[in-house]
Amino acid sequence: MSELLSLVLTLRPKETSPGSAYWGLAAHQALLGLVRQADPALAAELHDGSGLKPFTVSSLIGYSPRLGLSREQTYSLRFTALNGAAAGALQTAVKAGEALELDRHLFEIEAATTEAKSHSWADATTYEALSAPWLLGRVPPESRFKFQFASPTTFKSQKKHLPVPLPALVFGSLLEKWNAFAPVALPPEARRFAEECLALARYSLRTHMANAKEGGLRTGAVGVAYYTALNHDRYWLSLMNLLADFAFYAGVGAGTTMGLGRCRRLSGE
């Protein structure tokens, strides 16, 4: 069974309408509703539990507030799970042909996939399979990293929100989530390596506003950032590569359960 899941839904609105400005909060509620259908106890735990949550959601991919919802167009919604229980519940509850409500708008689920060949944001794996290439030394670790921040990304730092993807913040966020849900923890010194031995080399980022809880707004970074290693120690670089791959499922920074921090590693320079 997959412990790491990225499930992409293809949605068609039931009617043409203005739509909402931001769908992250609605997606959060929809995921909890779907999990509740399959496992009410798990849904209550995800809703009421403190600490990091083993899931992320996206906003409505392909939607433009300026254009609104069109019955003639399909949109995508992405859910990820970071443990087997959440992954199993999502796969059980989501069924093509059924309706899904988002912020009082009804959509038909036309398709649901975890296949990378079907959608670039879909996939499924296990912690063991994700980590094996790096922790078992099967491939030489790369010393450069290219990240796409596909939704507003921000970090809580010293009681403030910082919308800048600095290496220690990005990899520190990933390390925290890995150690919260993976069966084998990584050493906390990995964050120190990211802070001292990785550099933000260049970037093409812009700030973007998203709705937060209780009607507030959150500023985050959207775009592409490049990181390079100043220290080529094989062991520590292998951990950085593993965390970079993990970003596809975990997202980075604050608010990933509300549509923020959707992120993935890209290939190429």
XYZ file of C-alpha atoms in Angstrom:
269
model
C 0.000 0.000 0.000
C 1.173 3.518 -0.799
C 2.076 5.662 2.192
C 2.769 8.705 0.045
C -0.092 9.629 -2.232
C -0.748 12.462 -4.647
C -4.319 12.195 -5.893
C -5.504 14.559 -8.628
C -9.206 15.002 -9.327
C -10.560 16.303 -12.616
C -13.629 18.398 -11.803
C -16.350 19.919 -13.948
C -18.619 22.533 -12.358
C -22.322 21.832 -12.478
C -22.983 25.403 -13.604
C -21.195 28.493 -14.857
C -20.771 31.036 -12.055
C -18.375 33.692 -10.691
C -16.728 31.186 -8.353
C -14.522 32.030 -5.358
C -11.326 34.025 -5.000
C -9.374 31.199 -3.367
C -10.267 27.548 -2.912
C -7.753 26.290 -0.341
C -10.104 26.471 2.636
C -12.891 24.769 0.676
C -10.488 22.025 -0.451
C -9.496 21.442 3.183
C -13.144 20.972 4.155
C -13.762 18.718 1.141
C -10.860 16.420 2.039
C -12.102 16.041 5.615
C -15.575 15.269 4.277
C -14.223 12.574 1.957
C -12.114 10.995 4.692
C -15.170 11.039 6.975
C -17.024 8.846 4.485
C -14.322 6.181 4.660
C -13.077 6.535 8.242
C -15.001 8.837 10.616
C -12.492 8.339 13.447
C -9.582 9.330 11.222
C -11.469 12.407 9.989
C -12.046 13.509 13.586
C -8.359 12.981 14.349
C -7.294 15.024 11.319
C -9.690 17.817 12.259
C -9.081 17.975 15.997
C -5.513 16.765 16.390
C -2.686 19.177 17.112
C 0.662 19.323 15.350
C 1.470 18.510 11.762
C -1.271 16.909 9.667
C -0.580 14.011 7.257
C -2.173 15.640 4.227
C -2.080 18.664 1.945
C -4.597 20.198 -0.446
C -4.352 22.496 -3.428
C -6.523 25.363 -4.494
C -8.512 24.845 -7.709
C -5.897 24.391 -10.420
C -6.724 26.066 -13.720
C -9.226 28.471 -12.200
C -9.054 32.235 -12.815
C -10.990 34.572 -10.488
C -11.294 36.977 -13.401
C -13.021 34.398 -15.618
C -14.966 32.499 -12.946
C -16.220 28.936 -13.303
C -17.239 27.625 -16.699
C -19.373 24.544 -17.282
C -17.396 24.057 -20.499
C -14.063 23.702 -18.689
C -12.547 21.186 -16.303
C -10.336 22.028 -13.313
C -7.997 20.026 -11.112
C -7.889 19.562 -7.369
C -4.998 17.821 -5.648
C -4.901 15.973 -2.332
C -1.768 14.403 -0.887
C -1.413 11.962 1.992
C 1.686 11.345 4.099
C 0.737 8.090 5.790
C -1.054 4.892 4.877
C -4.239 5.649 6.803
C -4.884 8.966 5.081
C -3.894 7.551 1.688
C -6.213 4.574 2.052
C -9.157 6.689 3.170
C -8.809 9.069 0.231
C -8.550 6.302 -2.316
C -11.602 4.582 -0.842
C -13.780 7.708 -0.689
C -13.024 9.399 -4.013
C -15.025 7.975 -6.897
C -15.382 9.253 -10.440
C -18.911 10.244 -11.362
C -19.811 11.498 -7.894
C -20.373 15.083 -6.846
C -18.015 17.197 -4.769
C -18.948 20.466 -3.097
C -16.439 23.293 -2.830
C -17.521 26.537 -1.174
C -21.197 25.910 -2.051
C -20.338 25.130 -5.684
C -21.077 21.638 -6.975
C -18.628 19.795 -9.221
C -18.695 16.409 -10.859
C -15.597 14.259 -10.355
C -14.844 13.235 -13.936
C -11.617 11.407 -13.106
C -9.307 10.662 -10.186
C -5.717 9.529 -10.703
C -2.529 8.765 -8.836
C -0.678 7.975 -12.065
C 2.161 10.300 -13.044
C 1.555 9.488 -16.703
C -1.993 10.844 -16.372
C -1.166 14.101 -14.571
C 2.150 15.748 -13.712
C 1.024 16.388 -10.120
C -0.114 12.792 -9.488
C 1.896 9.845 -8.139
C 2.096 7.315 -5.330
C 4.961 5.561 -3.551
C 6.257 4.416 -0.178
C 8.813 5.969 2.140
C 11.107 3.027 1.488
C 10.943 3.389 -2.290
C 11.421 7.166 -2.146
C 14.448 6.933 0.128
C 16.198 3.862 -1.322
C 18.071 5.605 -4.188
C 19.605 8.119 -1.781
C 20.023 6.269 1.503
C 21.350 3.091 -0.129
C 23.761 5.018 -2.340
C 22.326 3.744 -5.604
C 22.774 7.075 -7.375
C 25.272 9.883 -6.806
C 23.598 12.814 -5.032
C 23.023 15.979 -7.009
C 24.467 19.231 -5.681
C 21.950 21.554 -7.355
C 18.241 21.762 -6.760
C 15.471 23.459 -8.701
C 12.122 23.940 -6.952
C 8.813 25.099 -8.335
C 6.568 26.849 -5.809
C 3.201 26.444 -7.514
C 1.059 28.088 -4.831
C 1.860 30.894 -2.369
C 4.631 29.682 -0.070
C 5.447 31.224 3.284
C 7.244 30.167 6.449
C 6.707 30.850 10.126
C 9.984 32.239 11.441
C 10.419 33.999 14.784
C 6.641 34.447 15.121
C 6.432 36.121 11.713
C 5.487 34.922 8.243
C 8.418 35.107 5.828
C 7.502 34.675 2.125
C 11.091 33.892 1.070
C 12.151 30.258 0.381
C 15.565 30.313 2.056
C 17.351 26.921 2.117
C 17.082 26.389 5.886
C 13.363 27.169 5.797
C 12.589 24.942 2.811
C 14.623 21.917 3.874
C 13.865 22.469 7.562
C 10.137 22.314 6.795
C 10.616 19.107 4.814
C 12.754 17.548 7.548
C 10.118 18.310 10.175
C 7.387 16.623 8.136
C 9.589 13.653 7.251
C 10.413 13.007 10.890
C 6.752 13.368 11.857
C 5.452 10.691 9.478
C 8.257 8.544 8.019
C 9.068 5.207 9.683
C 12.761 6.116 9.990
C 13.756 9.599 11.173
C 16.543 11.658 9.637
C 19.116 13.404 11.850
C 18.139 16.922 12.981
C 21.584 18.134 11.897
C 20.271 17.994 8.320
C 18.667 21.379 8.917
C 22.024 22.813 9.958
C 23.603 21.473 6.767
C 20.892 23.164 4.709
C 21.416 26.435 6.549
C 25.215 26.463 6.380
C 25.981 24.519 3.203
C 23.159 25.291 0.755
C 22.777 28.646 -0.959
C 19.889 30.248 -2.788
C 21.653 30.699 -6.124
C 18.991 32.453 -8.182
C 15.237 32.712 -8.447
C 12.282 33.902 -10.459
C 9.659 34.572 -7.797
C 6.734 36.899 -7.267
C 4.521 37.474 -4.267
C 0.926 36.321 -4.358
C -1.907 36.798 -1.886
C -4.113 33.964 -0.632
C -6.996 33.829 1.822
C -6.134 32.595 5.295
C -8.278 31.576 8.253
C -10.897 33.956 9.616
C -10.900 36.155 6.527
C -7.243 37.170 6.663
C -4.749 37.297 3.816
C -1.406 35.538 3.528
C 1.451 36.644 1.273
C 3.553 33.896 -0.280
C 6.166 33.342 -2.956
C 5.267 31.731 -6.294
C 7.760 30.770 -8.987
C 11.066 28.916 -9.293
C 14.142 28.936 -7.062
C 17.557 27.354 -7.540
C 19.790 26.083 -4.730
C 23.397 24.960 -4.852
C 25.542 23.050 -2.371
C 28.715 24.624 -1.009
C 29.733 21.370 0.662
C 29.650 18.161 -1.391
C 29.625 15.652 1.448
C 27.892 12.610 -0.025
C 25.897 11.618 3.053
C 24.400 15.038 3.754
C 23.751 15.713 0.083
C 21.917 12.389 -0.155
C 19.598 13.545 2.623
C 19.008 16.863 0.823
C 18.108 14.977 -2.352
C 15.692 12.748 -0.460
C 13.974 15.764 1.116
C 13.824 17.487 -2.278
C 11.932 14.482 -3.693
C 9.683 14.404 -0.616
C 8.563 17.982 -1.332
C 6.252 16.684 -4.075
C 4.038 15.051 -1.453
C 4.689 17.129 1.672
C 4.651 20.661 0.325
C 6.727 23.247 2.172
C 6.140 25.966 4.714
C 2.962 27.004 6.508
C -0.632 26.383 5.427
C -0.109 23.318 3.233
C -3.407 21.883 4.499
C -5.103 25.059 3.209
C -3.651 25.135 -0.306
C -0.370 26.940 0.368
C 3.133 25.607 -0.271
C 2.431 23.281 -3.214
C 5.925 22.497 -4.368
C 7.962 20.074 -6.423
C 11.513 19.508 -7.512
C 12.178 20.099 -11.199
C 14.882 18.619 -13.371
C 17.251 20.671 -15.472
C 19.208 23.836 -14.843
